[in-house]
Short mmCIF file of C-alpha atoms in Angstrom, two decimals:
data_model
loop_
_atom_site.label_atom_id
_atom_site.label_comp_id
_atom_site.label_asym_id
_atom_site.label_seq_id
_atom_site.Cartn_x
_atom_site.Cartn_y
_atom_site.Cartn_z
CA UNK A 1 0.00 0.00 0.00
CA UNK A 2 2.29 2.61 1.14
CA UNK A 3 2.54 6.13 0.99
CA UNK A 4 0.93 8.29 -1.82
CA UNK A 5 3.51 11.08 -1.58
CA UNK A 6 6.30 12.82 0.34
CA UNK A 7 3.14 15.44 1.40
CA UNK A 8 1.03 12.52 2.57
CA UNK A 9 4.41 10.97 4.41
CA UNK A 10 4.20 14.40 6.76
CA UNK A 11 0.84 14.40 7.05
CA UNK A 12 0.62 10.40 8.39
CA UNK A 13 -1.81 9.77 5.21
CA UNK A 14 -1.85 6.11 4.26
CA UNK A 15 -3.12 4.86 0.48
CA UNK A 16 -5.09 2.28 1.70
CA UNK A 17 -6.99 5.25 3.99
CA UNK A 18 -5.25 4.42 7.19
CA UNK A 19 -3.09 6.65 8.98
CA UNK A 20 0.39 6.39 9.78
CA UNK A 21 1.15 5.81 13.65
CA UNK A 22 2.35 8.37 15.70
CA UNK A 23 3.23 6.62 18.91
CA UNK A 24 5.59 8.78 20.44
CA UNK A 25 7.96 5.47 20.90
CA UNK A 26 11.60 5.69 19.63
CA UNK A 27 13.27 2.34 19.55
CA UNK A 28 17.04 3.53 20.26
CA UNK A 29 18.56 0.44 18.97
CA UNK A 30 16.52 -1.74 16.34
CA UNK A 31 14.98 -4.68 17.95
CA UNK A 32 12.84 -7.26 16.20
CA UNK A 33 9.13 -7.75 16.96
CA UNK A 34 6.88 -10.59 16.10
CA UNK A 35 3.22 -9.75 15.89
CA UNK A 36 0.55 -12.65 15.36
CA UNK A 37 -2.43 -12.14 14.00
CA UNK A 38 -0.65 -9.48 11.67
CA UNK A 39 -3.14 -9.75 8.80
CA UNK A 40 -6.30 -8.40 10.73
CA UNK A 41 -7.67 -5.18 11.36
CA UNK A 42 -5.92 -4.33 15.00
CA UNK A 43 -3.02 -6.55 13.69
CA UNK A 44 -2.26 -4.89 10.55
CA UNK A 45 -2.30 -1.41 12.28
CA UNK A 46 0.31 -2.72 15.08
CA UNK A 47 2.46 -3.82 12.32
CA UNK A 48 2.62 0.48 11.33
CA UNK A 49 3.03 1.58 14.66
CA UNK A 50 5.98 -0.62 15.71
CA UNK A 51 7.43 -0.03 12.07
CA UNK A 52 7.09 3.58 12.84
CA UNK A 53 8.44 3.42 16.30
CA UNK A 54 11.76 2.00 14.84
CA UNK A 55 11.42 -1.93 15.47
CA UNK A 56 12.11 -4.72 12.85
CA UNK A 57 8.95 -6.09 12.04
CA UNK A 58 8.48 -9.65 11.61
CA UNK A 59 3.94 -10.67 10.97
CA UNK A 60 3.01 -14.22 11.05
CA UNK A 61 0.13 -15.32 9.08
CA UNK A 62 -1.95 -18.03 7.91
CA UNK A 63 -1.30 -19.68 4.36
CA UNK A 64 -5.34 -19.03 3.76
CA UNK A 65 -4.85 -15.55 5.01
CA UNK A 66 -5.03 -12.14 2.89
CA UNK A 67 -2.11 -10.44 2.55
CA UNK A 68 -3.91 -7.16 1.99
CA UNK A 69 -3.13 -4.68 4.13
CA UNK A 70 0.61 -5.95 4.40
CA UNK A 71 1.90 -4.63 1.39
CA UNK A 72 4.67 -2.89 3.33
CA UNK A 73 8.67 -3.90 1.45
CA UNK A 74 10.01 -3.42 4.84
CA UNK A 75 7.32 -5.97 6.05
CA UNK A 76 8.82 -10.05 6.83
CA UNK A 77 6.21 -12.07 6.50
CA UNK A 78 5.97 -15.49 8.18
CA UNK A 79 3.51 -17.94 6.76
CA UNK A 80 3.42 -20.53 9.92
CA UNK A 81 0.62 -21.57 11.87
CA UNK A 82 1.01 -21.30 15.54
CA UNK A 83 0.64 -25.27 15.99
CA UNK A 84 3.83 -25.81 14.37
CA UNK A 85 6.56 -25.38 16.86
CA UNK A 86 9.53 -26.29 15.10
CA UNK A 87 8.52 -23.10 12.35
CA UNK A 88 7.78 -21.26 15.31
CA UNK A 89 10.74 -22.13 17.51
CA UNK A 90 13.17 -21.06 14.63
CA UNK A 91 11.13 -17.68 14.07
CA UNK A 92 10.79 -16.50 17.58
CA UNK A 93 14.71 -17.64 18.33
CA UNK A 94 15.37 -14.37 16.49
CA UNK A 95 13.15 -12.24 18.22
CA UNK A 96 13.52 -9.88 21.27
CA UNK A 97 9.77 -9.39 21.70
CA UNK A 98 6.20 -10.03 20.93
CA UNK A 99 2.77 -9.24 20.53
CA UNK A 100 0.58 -11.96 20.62
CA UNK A 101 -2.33 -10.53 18.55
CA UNK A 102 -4.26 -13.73 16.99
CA UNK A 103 -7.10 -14.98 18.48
CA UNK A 104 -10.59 -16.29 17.89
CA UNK A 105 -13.87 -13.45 18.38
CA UNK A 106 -17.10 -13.48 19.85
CA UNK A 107 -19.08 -15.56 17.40
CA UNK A 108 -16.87 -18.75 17.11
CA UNK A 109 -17.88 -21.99 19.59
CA UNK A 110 -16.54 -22.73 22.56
CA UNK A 111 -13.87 -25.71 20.93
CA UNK A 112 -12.37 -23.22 18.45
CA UNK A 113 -11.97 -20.21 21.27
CA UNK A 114 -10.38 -23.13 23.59
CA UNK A 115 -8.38 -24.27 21.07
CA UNK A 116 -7.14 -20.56 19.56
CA UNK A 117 -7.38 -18.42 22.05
CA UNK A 118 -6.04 -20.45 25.45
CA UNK A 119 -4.15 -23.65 23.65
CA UNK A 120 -2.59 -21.34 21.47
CA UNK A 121 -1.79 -18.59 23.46
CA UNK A 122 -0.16 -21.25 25.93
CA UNK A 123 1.67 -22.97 22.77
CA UNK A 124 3.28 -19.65 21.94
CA UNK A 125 4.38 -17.98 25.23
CA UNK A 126 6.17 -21.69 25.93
CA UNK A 127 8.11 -21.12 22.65
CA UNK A 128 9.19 -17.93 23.50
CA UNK A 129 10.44 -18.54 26.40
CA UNK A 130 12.50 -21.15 25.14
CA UNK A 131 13.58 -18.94 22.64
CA UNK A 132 14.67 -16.16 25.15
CA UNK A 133 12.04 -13.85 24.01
CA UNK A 134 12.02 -10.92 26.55
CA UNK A 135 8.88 -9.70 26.93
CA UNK A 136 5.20 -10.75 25.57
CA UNK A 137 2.63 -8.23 25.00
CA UNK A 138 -0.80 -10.09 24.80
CA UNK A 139 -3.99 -8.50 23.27
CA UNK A 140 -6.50 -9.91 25.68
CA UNK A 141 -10.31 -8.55 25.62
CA UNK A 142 -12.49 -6.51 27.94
CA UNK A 143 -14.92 -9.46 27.70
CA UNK A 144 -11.87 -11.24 30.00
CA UNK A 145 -12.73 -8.68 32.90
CA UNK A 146 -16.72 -8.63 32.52
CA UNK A 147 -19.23 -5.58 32.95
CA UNK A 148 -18.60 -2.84 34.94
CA UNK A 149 -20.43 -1.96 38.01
CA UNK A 150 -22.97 0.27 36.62
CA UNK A 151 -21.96 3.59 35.42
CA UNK A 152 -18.14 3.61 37.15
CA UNK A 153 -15.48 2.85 34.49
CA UNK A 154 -13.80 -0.80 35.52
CA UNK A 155 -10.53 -0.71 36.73
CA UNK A 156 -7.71 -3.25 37.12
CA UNK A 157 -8.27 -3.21 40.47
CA UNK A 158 -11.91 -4.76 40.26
CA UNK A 159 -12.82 -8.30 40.25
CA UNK A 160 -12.73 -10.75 37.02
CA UNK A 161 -16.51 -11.63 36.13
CA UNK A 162 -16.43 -13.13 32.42
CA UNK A 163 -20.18 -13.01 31.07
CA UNK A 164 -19.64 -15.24 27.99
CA UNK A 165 -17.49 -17.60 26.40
CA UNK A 166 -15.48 -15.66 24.52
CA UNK A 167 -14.74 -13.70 27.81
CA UNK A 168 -13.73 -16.66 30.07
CA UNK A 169 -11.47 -17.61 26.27
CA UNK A 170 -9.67 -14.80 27.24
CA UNK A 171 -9.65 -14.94 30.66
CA UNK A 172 -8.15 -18.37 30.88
CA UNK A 173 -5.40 -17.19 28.33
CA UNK A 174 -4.52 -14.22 30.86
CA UNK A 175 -4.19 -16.70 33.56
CA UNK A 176 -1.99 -19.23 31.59
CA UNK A 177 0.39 -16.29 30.95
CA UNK A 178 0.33 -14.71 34.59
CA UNK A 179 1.32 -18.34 35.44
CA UNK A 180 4.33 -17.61 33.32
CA UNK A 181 5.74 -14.36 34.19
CA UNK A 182 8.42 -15.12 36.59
CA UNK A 183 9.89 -17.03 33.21
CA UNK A 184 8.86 -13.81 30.93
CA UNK A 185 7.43 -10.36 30.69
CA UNK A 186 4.31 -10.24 30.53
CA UNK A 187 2.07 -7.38 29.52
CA UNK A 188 -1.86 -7.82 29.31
CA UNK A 189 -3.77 -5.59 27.41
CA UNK A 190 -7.05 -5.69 27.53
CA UNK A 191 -9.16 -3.58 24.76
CA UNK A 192 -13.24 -2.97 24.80
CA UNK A 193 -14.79 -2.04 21.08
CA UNK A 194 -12.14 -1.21 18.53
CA UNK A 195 -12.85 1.12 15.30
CA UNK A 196 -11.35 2.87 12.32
CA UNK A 197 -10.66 1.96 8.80
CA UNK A 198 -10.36 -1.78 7.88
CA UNK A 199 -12.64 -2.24 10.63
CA UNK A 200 -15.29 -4.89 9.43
CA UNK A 201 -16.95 -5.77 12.84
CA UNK A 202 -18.71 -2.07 12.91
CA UNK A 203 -19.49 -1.98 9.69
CA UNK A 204 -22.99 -2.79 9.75
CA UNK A 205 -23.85 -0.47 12.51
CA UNK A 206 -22.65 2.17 10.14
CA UNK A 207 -24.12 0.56 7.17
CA UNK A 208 -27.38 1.16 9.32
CA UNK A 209 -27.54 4.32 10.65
CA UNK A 210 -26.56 4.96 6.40
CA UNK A 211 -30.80 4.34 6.02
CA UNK A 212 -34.09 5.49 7.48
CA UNK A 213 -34.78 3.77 9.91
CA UNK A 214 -32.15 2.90 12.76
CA UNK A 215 -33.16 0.15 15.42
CA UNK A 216 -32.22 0.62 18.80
CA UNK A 217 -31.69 -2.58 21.21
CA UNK A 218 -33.33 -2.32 24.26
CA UNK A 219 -34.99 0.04 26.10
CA UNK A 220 -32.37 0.75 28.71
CA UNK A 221 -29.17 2.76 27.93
CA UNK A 222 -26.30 0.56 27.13
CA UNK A 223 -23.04 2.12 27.98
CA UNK A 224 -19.60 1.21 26.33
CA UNK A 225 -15.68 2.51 25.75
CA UNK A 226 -14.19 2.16 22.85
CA UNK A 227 -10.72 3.11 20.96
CA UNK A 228 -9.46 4.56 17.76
CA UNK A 229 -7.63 1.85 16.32
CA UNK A 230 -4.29 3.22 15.96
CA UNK A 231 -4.19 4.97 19.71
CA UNK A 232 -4.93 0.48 20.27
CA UNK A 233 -2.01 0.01 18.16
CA UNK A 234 -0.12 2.37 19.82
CA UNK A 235 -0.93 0.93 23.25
CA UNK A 236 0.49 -2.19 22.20
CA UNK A 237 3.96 -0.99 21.10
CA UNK A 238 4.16 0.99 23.99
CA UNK A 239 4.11 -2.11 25.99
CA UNK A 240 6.39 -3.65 24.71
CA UNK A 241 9.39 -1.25 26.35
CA UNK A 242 7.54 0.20 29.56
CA UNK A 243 9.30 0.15 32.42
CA UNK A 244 6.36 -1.99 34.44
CA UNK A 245 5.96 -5.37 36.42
CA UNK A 246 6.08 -8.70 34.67
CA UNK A 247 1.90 -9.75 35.01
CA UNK A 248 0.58 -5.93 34.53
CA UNK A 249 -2.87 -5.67 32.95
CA UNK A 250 -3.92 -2.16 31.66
CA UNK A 251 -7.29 -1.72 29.80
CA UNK A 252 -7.06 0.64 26.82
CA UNK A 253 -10.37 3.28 26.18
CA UNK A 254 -10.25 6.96 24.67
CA UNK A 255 -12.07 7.73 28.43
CA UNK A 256 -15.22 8.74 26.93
CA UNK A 257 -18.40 7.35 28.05
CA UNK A 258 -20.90 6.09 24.99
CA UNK A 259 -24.20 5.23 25.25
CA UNK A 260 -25.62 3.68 22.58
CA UNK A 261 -27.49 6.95 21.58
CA UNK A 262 -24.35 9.00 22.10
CA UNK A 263 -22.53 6.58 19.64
CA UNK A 264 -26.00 6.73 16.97
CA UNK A 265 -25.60 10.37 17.32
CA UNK A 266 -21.71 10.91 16.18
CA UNK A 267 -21.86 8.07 13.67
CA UNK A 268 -24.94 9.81 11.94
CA UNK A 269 -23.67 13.42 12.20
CA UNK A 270 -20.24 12.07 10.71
CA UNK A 271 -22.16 10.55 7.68
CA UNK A 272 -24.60 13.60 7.77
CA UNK A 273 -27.71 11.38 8.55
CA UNK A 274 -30.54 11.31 10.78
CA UNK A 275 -33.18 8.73 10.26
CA UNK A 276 -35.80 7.51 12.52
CA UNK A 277 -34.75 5.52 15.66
CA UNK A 278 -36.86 2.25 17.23
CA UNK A 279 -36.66 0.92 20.31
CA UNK A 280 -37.17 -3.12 19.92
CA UNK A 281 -37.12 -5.06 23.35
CA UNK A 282 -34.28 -7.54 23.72
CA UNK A 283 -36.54 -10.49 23.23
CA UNK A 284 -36.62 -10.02 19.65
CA UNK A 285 -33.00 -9.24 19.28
CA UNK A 286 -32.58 -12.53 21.08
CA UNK A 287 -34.44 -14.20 18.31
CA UNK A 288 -32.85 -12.14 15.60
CA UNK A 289 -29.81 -13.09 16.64
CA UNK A 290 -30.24 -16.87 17.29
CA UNK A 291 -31.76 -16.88 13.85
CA UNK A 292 -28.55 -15.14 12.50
CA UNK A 293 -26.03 -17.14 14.31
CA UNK A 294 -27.63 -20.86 14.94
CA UNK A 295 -30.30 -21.34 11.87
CA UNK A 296 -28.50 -19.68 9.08
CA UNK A 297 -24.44 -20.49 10.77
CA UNK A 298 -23.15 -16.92 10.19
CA UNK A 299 -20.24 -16.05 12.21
CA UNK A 300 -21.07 -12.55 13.66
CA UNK A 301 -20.91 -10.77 16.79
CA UNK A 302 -24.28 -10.42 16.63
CA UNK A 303 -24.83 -13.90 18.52
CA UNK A 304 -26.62 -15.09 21.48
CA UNK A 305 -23.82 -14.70 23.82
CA UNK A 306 -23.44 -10.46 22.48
CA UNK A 307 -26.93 -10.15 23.38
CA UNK A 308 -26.27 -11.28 27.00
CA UNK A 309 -23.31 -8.86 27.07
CA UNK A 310 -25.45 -6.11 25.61
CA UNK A 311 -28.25 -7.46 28.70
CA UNK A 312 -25.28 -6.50 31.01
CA UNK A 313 -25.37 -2.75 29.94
CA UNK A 314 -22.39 -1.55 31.55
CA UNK A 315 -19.00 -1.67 30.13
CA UNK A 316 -17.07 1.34 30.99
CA UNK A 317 -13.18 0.73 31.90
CA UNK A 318 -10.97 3.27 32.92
CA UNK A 319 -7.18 3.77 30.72
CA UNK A 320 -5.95 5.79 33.45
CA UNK A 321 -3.23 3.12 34.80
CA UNK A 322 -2.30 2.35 31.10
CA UNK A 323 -1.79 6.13 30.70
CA UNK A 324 0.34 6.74 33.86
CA UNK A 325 2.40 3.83 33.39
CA UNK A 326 2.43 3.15 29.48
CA UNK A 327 3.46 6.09 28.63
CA UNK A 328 1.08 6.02 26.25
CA UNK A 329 -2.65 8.13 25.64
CA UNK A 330 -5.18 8.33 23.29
CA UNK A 331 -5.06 10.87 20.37
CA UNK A 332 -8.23 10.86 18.42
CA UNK A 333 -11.44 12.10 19.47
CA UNK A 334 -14.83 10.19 18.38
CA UNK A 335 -15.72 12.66 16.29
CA UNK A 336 -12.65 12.72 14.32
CA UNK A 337 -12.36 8.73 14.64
CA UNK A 338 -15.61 8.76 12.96
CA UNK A 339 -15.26 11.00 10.59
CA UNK A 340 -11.92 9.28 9.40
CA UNK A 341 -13.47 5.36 9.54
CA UNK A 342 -16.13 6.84 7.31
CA UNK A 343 -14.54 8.76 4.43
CA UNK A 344 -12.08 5.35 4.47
CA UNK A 345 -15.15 3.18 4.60
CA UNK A 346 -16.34 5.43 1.32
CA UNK A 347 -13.19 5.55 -0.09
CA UNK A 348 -13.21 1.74 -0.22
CA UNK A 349 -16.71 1.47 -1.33
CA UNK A 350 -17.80 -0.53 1.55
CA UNK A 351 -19.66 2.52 2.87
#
C-alpha cells in the first residue's frame, strides 16, 4: 500500500486510507518484533506503529490468510501456523519481543476459542520462552474482565466476572500467561470495542444508521468505551518497552463514556444522517440473533452470547493506569475517529 507522496508521508496519510502511527515510541537500537495475527484489522495497524516506532517487524500469518493490508517492502512475513513449533521455535529464536495478537472473536464456539485463544496462546508464550524472548505483549479482551459496576469505568483493580465464552477464552489465556511471568514479561492488554478503517466488525452499525430507519436494542441505555484503532495500536507498542511489572494488565479506552445513543448520534452526524430511531425489546433481538447465528451459521458478533453482554449494559473501563504507566494516551477524538473510519469506509466502497 504505502505512501501516496512525500506530502502525505508528513501528514501520516496512508493509500489504503489508514493513517500512519504516531506513537511517540523511539526504539534507540533496532529490535525485532513478532506480531501474530498481523493480517487483521488491530493486527495490521500494530504492524505500522511498531514499524514507525523503529522496530524490525516480523507478521506471522496463515497460508489461507489475505495479505492485503501488508503490502509494506520493509514488512517479513511469516507464513506458519502457531501449531507448528519447530517453524515457530526457529522464528521466535530471532526475536527480542512479541505481541501476541491472533485470536478467535465473539461468534466462534466454545472448541475453536479453547483451542485458539487459550491452547494457542499457551503454545506460543512456551516457545518464547524457550527462545529467550524478553517480553510478551498479549492483546486480551475486555470481555476477560466482565461488565462494569454500573456507570463507574472498571478498573484493574476490580474483580474478574467473564459473562460469555469468549470472555472466560480470554480470561483463561490471561491466567496461563500470569502463570508464566516469573519465566517472561508479561504485559496484558485488555481492549473494549475497537474502530477505524479496515474495521469490518462495525461496519454494519454504520451501514445502518446509512438508512431510514435505525433500530435501537433495548430500552435501557447501554453504555460502552471504545478506541481509535491506531491509539490500540499504539498501546500495544508501547508495551512492549515500559518500564512496568512482569503480570501488569492495563485496559485501553479513549475515556469517553458512549451510550448507545451518544454513539447513533456521532456516527450519523459524521455521515450527515438522521433517520428515525426504534426501540425493539431484547426479546426479539434474542431471536434475531439466534436466527442469525444458529439457523443460518453466520459467524457474527451479533450472537446469542453479544446479546447477554449487551443485557449487562455496563461496560465502561478506565485507561488511566495504562496512561500513567504506558506512557502512552489516546489521540483521536470520536468525532474525528468517525469521521476518518467513514470517508475510508467510502473511499473503499464498503460505505
Amino acid at each position: 500500500m504505502g505512501l501516496e507522496t512525500d506530502r502525505d508521508a508528513k501528514r501520516g496519510v496512508c493509500r489504503d486510507g489508514g493513517v500512519v502511527p504516531k506513537t511517540g515510541v523511539v526504539v534507540s537500537k533496532q529490535k525485532k518484533v513478532l506480531v501474530t495475527g498481523a493480517s487483521g484489522f488491530l493486527g495490521s495497524h500494530i504492524v505500522e506503529a511498531a514499524h514507525e516506532a523503529g522496530y524490525e517487524v516480523h507478521a506471522i500469518i496463515r497460508e489461507t490468510s489475505s495479505r492485503r493490508w501488508l503490502k509494506h517492502h520493509w514488512l517479513n512475513i511469516h507464513t506458519v501456523g502457531l501449531n507448528r513449533c519447530a517453524e515457530l521455535s526457529d522464528i521466535l529464536s530471532k526475536m527480542d519481543v512479541v505481541i501476541h495478537n491472533a485470536g478467535a472473536t465473539s461468534g466462534y464456539s466454545k472448541e475453536i476459542l479453547q483451542k485458539v485463544n487459550v491452547e494457542g496462546t499457551k503454545a506460543i508464550v512456551e516457545e518464547s520462552i524457550k527462545a529467550g524472548v524478553k517480553r510478551f505483549v498479549y492483546v486480551s479482551s475486555q470481555a476477560a474482565g466482565g461488565p462494569s459496576k454500573g456507570t463507574y469505568p472498571k478498573t484493574e483493580d476490580d474483580p474478574d466476572c467473564p459473562i460469555s465464552t469468549y470472555g472466560f477464552s480470554k480470561k483463561t489465556a490471561e491466567e496461563i500467561l500470569l502463570g508464566l511471568r516469573d519465566r517472561i514479561q508479561i504485559v496484558i492488554l485488555r481492549y473494549p470495542v475497537i474502530y477505524g478503517p479496515r474495521g469490518e466488525e462495525m461496519l454494519p452499525i454504520f451501514k445502518i444508521l446509512s438508512g431510514p430507519l435505525q433500530p435501537v436494542m433495548g430500552f435501557k441505555p447501554l453504555y460502552t468505551s471504545m478506541i481509535y484503532v491506531t491509539d490500540a495500536a499504539q498501546a500495544a507498542v508501547a508495551a512492549l518497552q515500559a518500564k512496568v511489572a512482569s503480570g501488569s494488565i492495563y485496559y485501553i479506552a479513549d475515556g469517553v463514556d458512549y451510550t448507545l445513543e451518544y454513539l447513533y448520534d456521532l456516527i450519523g452526524e459524521a455521515l450527515g444522517k438522521k433517520g428515525l430511531r426504534i426501540k425493539l425489546p431484547l426479546w426479539i433481538v434474542s431471536i434475531a440473533a439466534w436466527w442469525v447465528h444458529d439457523v443460518r451459521k453466520k459467524r457474527l458478533s451479533f450472537n446469542r452470547e453479544g446479546v447477554r453482554e449487551f443485557k449487562a449494559r455496563f461496560w465502561l473501563a478506565s485507561s488511566e493506569k495504562a496512561m500513567r504507566e504506558l506512557g502512552w494516551k489516546p489521540q483521536v477524538l470520536p468525532q474525528e475517529g468517525f469521521a476518518k473510519t467513514i470517508r475510508w469506509y467510502r473511499y473503499k466502497r464498503w460505505l
